[in-house]
CSV table of C-alpha atoms in Angstrom, one decimal:
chain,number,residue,atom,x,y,z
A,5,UNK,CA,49.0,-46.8,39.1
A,6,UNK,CA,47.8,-50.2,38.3
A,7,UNK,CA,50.5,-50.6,35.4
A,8,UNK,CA,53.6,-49.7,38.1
A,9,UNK,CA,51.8,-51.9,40.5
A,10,UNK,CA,52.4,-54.7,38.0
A,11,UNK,CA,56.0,-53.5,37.3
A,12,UNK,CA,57.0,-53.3,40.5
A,13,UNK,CA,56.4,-57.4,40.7
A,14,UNK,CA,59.7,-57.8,38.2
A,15,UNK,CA,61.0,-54.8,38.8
A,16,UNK,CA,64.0,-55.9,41.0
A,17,UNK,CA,64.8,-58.7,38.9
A,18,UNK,CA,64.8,-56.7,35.5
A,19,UNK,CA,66.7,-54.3,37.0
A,20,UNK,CA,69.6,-56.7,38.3
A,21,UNK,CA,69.1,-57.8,34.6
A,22,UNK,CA,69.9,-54.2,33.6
A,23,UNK,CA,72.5,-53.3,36.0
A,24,UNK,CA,71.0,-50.1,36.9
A,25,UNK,CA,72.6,-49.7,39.7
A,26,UNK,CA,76.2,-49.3,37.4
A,27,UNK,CA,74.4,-47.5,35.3
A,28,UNK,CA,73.5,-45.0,37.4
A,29,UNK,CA,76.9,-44.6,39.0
A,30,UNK,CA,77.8,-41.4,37.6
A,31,UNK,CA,74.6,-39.6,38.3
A,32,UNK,CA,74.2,-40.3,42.2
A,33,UNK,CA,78.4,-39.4,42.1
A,34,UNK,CA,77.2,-36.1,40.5
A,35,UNK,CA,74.1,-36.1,42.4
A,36,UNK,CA,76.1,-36.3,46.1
A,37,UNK,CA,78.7,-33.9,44.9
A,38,UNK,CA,75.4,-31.1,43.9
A,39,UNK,CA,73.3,-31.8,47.7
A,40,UNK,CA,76.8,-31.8,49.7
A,41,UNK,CA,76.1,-28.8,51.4
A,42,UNK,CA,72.5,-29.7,52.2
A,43,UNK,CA,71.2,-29.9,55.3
A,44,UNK,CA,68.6,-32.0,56.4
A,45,UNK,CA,66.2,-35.0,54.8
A,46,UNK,CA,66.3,-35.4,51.3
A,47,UNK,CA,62.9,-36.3,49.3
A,48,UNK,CA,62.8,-38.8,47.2
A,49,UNK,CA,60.0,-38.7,44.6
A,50,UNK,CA,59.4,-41.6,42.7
A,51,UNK,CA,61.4,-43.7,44.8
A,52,UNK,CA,60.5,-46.7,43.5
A,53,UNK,CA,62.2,-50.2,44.7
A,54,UNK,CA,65.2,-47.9,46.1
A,55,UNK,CA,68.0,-48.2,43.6
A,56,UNK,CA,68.6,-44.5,43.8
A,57,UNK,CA,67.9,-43.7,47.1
A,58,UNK,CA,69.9,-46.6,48.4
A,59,UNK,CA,73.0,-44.0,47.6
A,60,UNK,CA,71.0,-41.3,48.9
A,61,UNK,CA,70.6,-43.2,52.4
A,62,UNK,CA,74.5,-43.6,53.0
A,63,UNK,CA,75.2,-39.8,53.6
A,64,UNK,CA,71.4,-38.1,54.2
A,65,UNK,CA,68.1,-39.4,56.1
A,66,UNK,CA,66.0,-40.0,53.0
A,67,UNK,CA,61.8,-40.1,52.6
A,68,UNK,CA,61.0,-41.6,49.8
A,69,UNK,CA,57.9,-41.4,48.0
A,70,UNK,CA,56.2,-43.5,45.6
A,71,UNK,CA,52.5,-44.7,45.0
A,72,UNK,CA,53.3,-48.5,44.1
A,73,UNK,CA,53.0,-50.7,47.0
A,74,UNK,CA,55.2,-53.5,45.4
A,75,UNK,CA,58.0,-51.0,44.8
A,76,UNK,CA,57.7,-49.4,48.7
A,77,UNK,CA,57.4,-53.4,50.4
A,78,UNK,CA,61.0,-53.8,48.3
A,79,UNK,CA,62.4,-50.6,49.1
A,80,UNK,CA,61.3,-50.6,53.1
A,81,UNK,CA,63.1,-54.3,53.5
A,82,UNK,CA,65.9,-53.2,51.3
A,83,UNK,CA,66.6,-49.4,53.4
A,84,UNK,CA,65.1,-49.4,56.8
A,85,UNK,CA,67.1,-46.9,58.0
A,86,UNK,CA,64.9,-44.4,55.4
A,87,UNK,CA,61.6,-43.4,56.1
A,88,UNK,CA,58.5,-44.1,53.1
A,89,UNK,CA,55.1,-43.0,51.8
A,90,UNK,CA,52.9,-44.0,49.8
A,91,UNK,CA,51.4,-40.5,47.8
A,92,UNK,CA,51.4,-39.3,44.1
A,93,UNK,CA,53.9,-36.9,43.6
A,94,UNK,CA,51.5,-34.6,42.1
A,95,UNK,CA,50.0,-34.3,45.8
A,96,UNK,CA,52.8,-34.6,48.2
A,97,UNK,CA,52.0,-35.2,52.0
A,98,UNK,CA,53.9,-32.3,52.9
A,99,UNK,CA,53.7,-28.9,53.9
A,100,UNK,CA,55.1,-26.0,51.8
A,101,UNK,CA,58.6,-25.1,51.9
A,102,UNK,CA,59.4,-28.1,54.2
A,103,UNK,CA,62.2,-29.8,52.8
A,104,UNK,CA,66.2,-28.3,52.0
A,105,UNK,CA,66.2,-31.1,49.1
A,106,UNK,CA,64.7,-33.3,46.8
A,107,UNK,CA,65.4,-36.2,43.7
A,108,UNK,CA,63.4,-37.5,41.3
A,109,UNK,CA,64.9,-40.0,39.5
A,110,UNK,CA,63.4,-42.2,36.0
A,111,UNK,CA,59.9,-40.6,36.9
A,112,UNK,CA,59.4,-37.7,34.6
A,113,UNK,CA,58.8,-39.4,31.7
A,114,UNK,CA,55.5,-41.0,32.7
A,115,UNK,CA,54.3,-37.5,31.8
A,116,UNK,CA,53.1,-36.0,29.1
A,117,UNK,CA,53.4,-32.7,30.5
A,118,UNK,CA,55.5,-32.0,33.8
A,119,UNK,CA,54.1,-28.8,34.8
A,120,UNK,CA,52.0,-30.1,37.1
A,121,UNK,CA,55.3,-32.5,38.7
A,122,UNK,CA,57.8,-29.8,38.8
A,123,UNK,CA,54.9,-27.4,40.5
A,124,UNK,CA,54.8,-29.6,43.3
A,125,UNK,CA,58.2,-30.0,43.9
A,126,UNK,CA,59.3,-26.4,44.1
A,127,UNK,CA,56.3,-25.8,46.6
A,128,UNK,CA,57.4,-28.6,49.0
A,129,UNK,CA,61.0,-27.1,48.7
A,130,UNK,CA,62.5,-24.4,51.0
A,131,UNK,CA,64.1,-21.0,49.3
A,132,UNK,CA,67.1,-22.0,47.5
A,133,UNK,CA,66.2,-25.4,47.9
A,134,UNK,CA,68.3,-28.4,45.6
A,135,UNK,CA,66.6,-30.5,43.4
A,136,UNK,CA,68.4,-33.3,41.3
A,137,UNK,CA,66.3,-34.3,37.8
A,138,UNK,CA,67.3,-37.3,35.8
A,139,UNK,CA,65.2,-39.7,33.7
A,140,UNK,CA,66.0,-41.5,30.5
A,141,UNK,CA,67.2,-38.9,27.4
A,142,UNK,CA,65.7,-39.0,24.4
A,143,UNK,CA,68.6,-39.9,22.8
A,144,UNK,CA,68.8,-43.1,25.1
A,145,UNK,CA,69.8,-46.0,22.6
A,146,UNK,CA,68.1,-48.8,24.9
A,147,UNK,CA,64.6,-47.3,25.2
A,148,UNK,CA,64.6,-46.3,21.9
A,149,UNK,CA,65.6,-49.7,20.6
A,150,UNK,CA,62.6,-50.9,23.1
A,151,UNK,CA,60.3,-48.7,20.9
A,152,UNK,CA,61.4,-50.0,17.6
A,153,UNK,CA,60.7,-53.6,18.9
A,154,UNK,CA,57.1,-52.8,20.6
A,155,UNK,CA,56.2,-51.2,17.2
A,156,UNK,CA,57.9,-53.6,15.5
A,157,UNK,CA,56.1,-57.2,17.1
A,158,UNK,CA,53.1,-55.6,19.4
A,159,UNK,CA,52.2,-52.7,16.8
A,160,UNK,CA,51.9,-50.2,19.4
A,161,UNK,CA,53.4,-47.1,21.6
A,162,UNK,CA,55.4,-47.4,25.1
A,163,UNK,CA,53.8,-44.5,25.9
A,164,UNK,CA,57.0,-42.7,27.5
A,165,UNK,CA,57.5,-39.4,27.1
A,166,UNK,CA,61.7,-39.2,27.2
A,167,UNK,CA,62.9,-35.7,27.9
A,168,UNK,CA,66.2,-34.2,25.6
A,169,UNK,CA,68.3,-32.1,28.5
A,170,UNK,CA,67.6,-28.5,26.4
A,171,UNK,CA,63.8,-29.0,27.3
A,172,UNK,CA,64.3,-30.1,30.3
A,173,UNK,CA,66.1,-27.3,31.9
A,174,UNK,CA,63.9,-25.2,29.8
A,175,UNK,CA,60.3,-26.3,31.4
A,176,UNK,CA,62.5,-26.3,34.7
A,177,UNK,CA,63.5,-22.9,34.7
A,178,UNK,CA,59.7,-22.0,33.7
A,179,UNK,CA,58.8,-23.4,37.1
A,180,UNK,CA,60.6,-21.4,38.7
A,181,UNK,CA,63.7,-22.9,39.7
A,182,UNK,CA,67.7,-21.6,38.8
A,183,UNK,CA,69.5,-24.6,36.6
A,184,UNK,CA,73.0,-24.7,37.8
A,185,UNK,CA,73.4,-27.6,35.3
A,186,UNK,CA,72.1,-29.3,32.4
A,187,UNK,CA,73.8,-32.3,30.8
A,188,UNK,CA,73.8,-36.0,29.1
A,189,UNK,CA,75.4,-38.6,30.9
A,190,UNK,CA,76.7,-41.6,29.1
A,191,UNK,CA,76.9,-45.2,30.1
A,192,UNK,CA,77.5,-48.3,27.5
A,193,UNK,CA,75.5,-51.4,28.2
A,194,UNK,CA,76.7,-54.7,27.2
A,195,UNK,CA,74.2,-57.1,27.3
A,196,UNK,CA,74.5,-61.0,26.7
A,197,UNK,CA,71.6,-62.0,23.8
A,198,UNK,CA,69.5,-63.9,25.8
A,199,UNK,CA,69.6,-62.2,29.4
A,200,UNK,CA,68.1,-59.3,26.8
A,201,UNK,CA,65.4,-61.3,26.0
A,202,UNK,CA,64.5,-62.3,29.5
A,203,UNK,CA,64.4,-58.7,30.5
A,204,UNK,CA,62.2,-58.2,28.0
A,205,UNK,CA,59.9,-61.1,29.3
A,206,UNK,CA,60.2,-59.5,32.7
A,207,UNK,CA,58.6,-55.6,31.1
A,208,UNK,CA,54.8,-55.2,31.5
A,209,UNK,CA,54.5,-56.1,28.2
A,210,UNK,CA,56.4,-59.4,28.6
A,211,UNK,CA,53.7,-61.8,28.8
A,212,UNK,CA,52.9,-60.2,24.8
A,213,UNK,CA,56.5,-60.8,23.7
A,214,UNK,CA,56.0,-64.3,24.9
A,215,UNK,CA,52.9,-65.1,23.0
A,216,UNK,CA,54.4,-63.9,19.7
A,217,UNK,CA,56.8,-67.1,20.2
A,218,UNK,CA,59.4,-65.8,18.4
A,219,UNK,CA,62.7,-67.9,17.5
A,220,UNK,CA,66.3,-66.9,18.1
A,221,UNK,CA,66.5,-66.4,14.5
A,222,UNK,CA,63.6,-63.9,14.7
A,223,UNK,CA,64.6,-62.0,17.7
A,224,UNK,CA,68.2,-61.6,15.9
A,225,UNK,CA,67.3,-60.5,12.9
A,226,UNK,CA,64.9,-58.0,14.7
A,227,UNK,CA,68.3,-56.9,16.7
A,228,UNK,CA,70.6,-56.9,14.0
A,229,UNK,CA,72.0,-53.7,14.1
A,230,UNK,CA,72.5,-53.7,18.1
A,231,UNK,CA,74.3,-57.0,18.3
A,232,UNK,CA,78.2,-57.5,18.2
A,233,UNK,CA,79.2,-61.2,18.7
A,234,UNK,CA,76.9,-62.5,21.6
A,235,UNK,CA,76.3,-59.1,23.2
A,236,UNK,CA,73.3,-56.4,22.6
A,237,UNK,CA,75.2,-53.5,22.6
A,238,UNK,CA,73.6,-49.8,23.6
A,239,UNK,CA,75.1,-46.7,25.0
A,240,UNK,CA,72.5,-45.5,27.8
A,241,UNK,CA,72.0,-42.0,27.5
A,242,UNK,CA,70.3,-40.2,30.6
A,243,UNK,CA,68.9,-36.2,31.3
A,244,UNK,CA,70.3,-34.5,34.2
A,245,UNK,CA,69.8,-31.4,35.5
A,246,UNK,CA,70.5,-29.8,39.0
A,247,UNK,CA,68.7,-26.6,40.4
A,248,UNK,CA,68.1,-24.6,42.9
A,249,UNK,CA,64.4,-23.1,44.2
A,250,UNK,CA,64.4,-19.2,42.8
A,251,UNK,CA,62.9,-16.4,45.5
């Protein structure tokens, strides 16, 4: 809690950085085209600062769930027309089989084991309820490279636990849901060189990077095989799955 309190400081600004919000274009398309016929609110788990749920908002009232109070302040001045709590999704505020849908977007792989997550949202959800999964794919070439480089200068883990979409819609279906789909979505990111480096500074482990004072040179070398002229090139790679509550 206290490390996404920190995040949540940078977060917005990292994620400009990032262009999530391009990134994610494909999956909120997919993920409006799977809740269409939903009725009701739709829960947002793991809401975060809103970059998500700020699609979810235009077509569905939204109540959106996180734990961080520096991502909710951003995402209640940001979407005021959507309602927010603060709660740990492994304890939602809500009764059993109250809601026709939820997301849960870039939250699954804070944990180890999801058995526990995925519990709690089927019980929250109504028979035949939707739910919309995505987080970052193993095969994501961005976090990945953002392993190499923490092993590489600060000699230790991320500590993310990055789902491939086989298990995924494995351990989903062992909670008790009905995939409808499992897939990869792909999205290249082309980054200039240094706006890399300052969303690096901008991670919880910024203020490390920066103490390792590392030249241009350095930080080149280390990104050698990612860089093409005066871009850091990566193809984002992302875990999606849709499902529906089984009886």
């Amino acid at each position: 809690m206290q490390l996404w309190q920190r995040r949540g400081e940078t977060f917005g600004r990292r994620s400009d950085l990032l262009r999530r919000g391009e990134a994610l274009r494909d999956i909120m398309t997919e993920s409006l085209r799977f809740l269409s016929a939903s009725e009701g609110p739709v829960l947002d788990v793991g809401c975060g600062d809103g970059i998500p749920t700020a699609t979810l908002v235009r077509h569905y009232h939204v109540i959106g769930v996180d734990f961080a109070t520096t991502m909710l302040q951003r995402a209640r001045l940001n979407l005021p027309s959507a309602e927010f709590l603060r709660a740990s999704a492994d304890h939602l505020p809500l009764r059993s089989g109250s809601v026709p849908a939820s997301t849960c977007y870039f939250l699954l792989s804070d944990y180890a084991t999801r058995t526990s997550l995925l519990n709690e949202l089927r019980r929250v959800l109504q028979p035949n309820g939707k739910l919309v999964l995505a987080d970052y794919s193993l095969n994501d070439d961005f976090n990945n490279l953002l392993d190499d480089l923490q092993r590489t200068v600060l000699g230790k883990d991320r500590g993310m636990f990055r789902p491939h979409p086989d298990v995924l819609k494995r351990e989903v279906e062992e909670a008790g849901f009905r995939v409808q789909t499992a897939s990869e979505v792909q999205h290249p990111l082309r980054i200039g060189f240094q706006t890399f480096i300052d969303q690096l500074y901008l991670s919880s482990t910024g203020a490390q990077y920066k103490e390792r004072q590392l030249t241009e040179a350095q930080w080149r070398k280390l990104l050698n095989e990612w860089i093409e002229g005066s871009e850091v090139h990566v193809t984002r790679r992302f875990a999606l799955v849709f499902a529906e509550k089984a009886d």
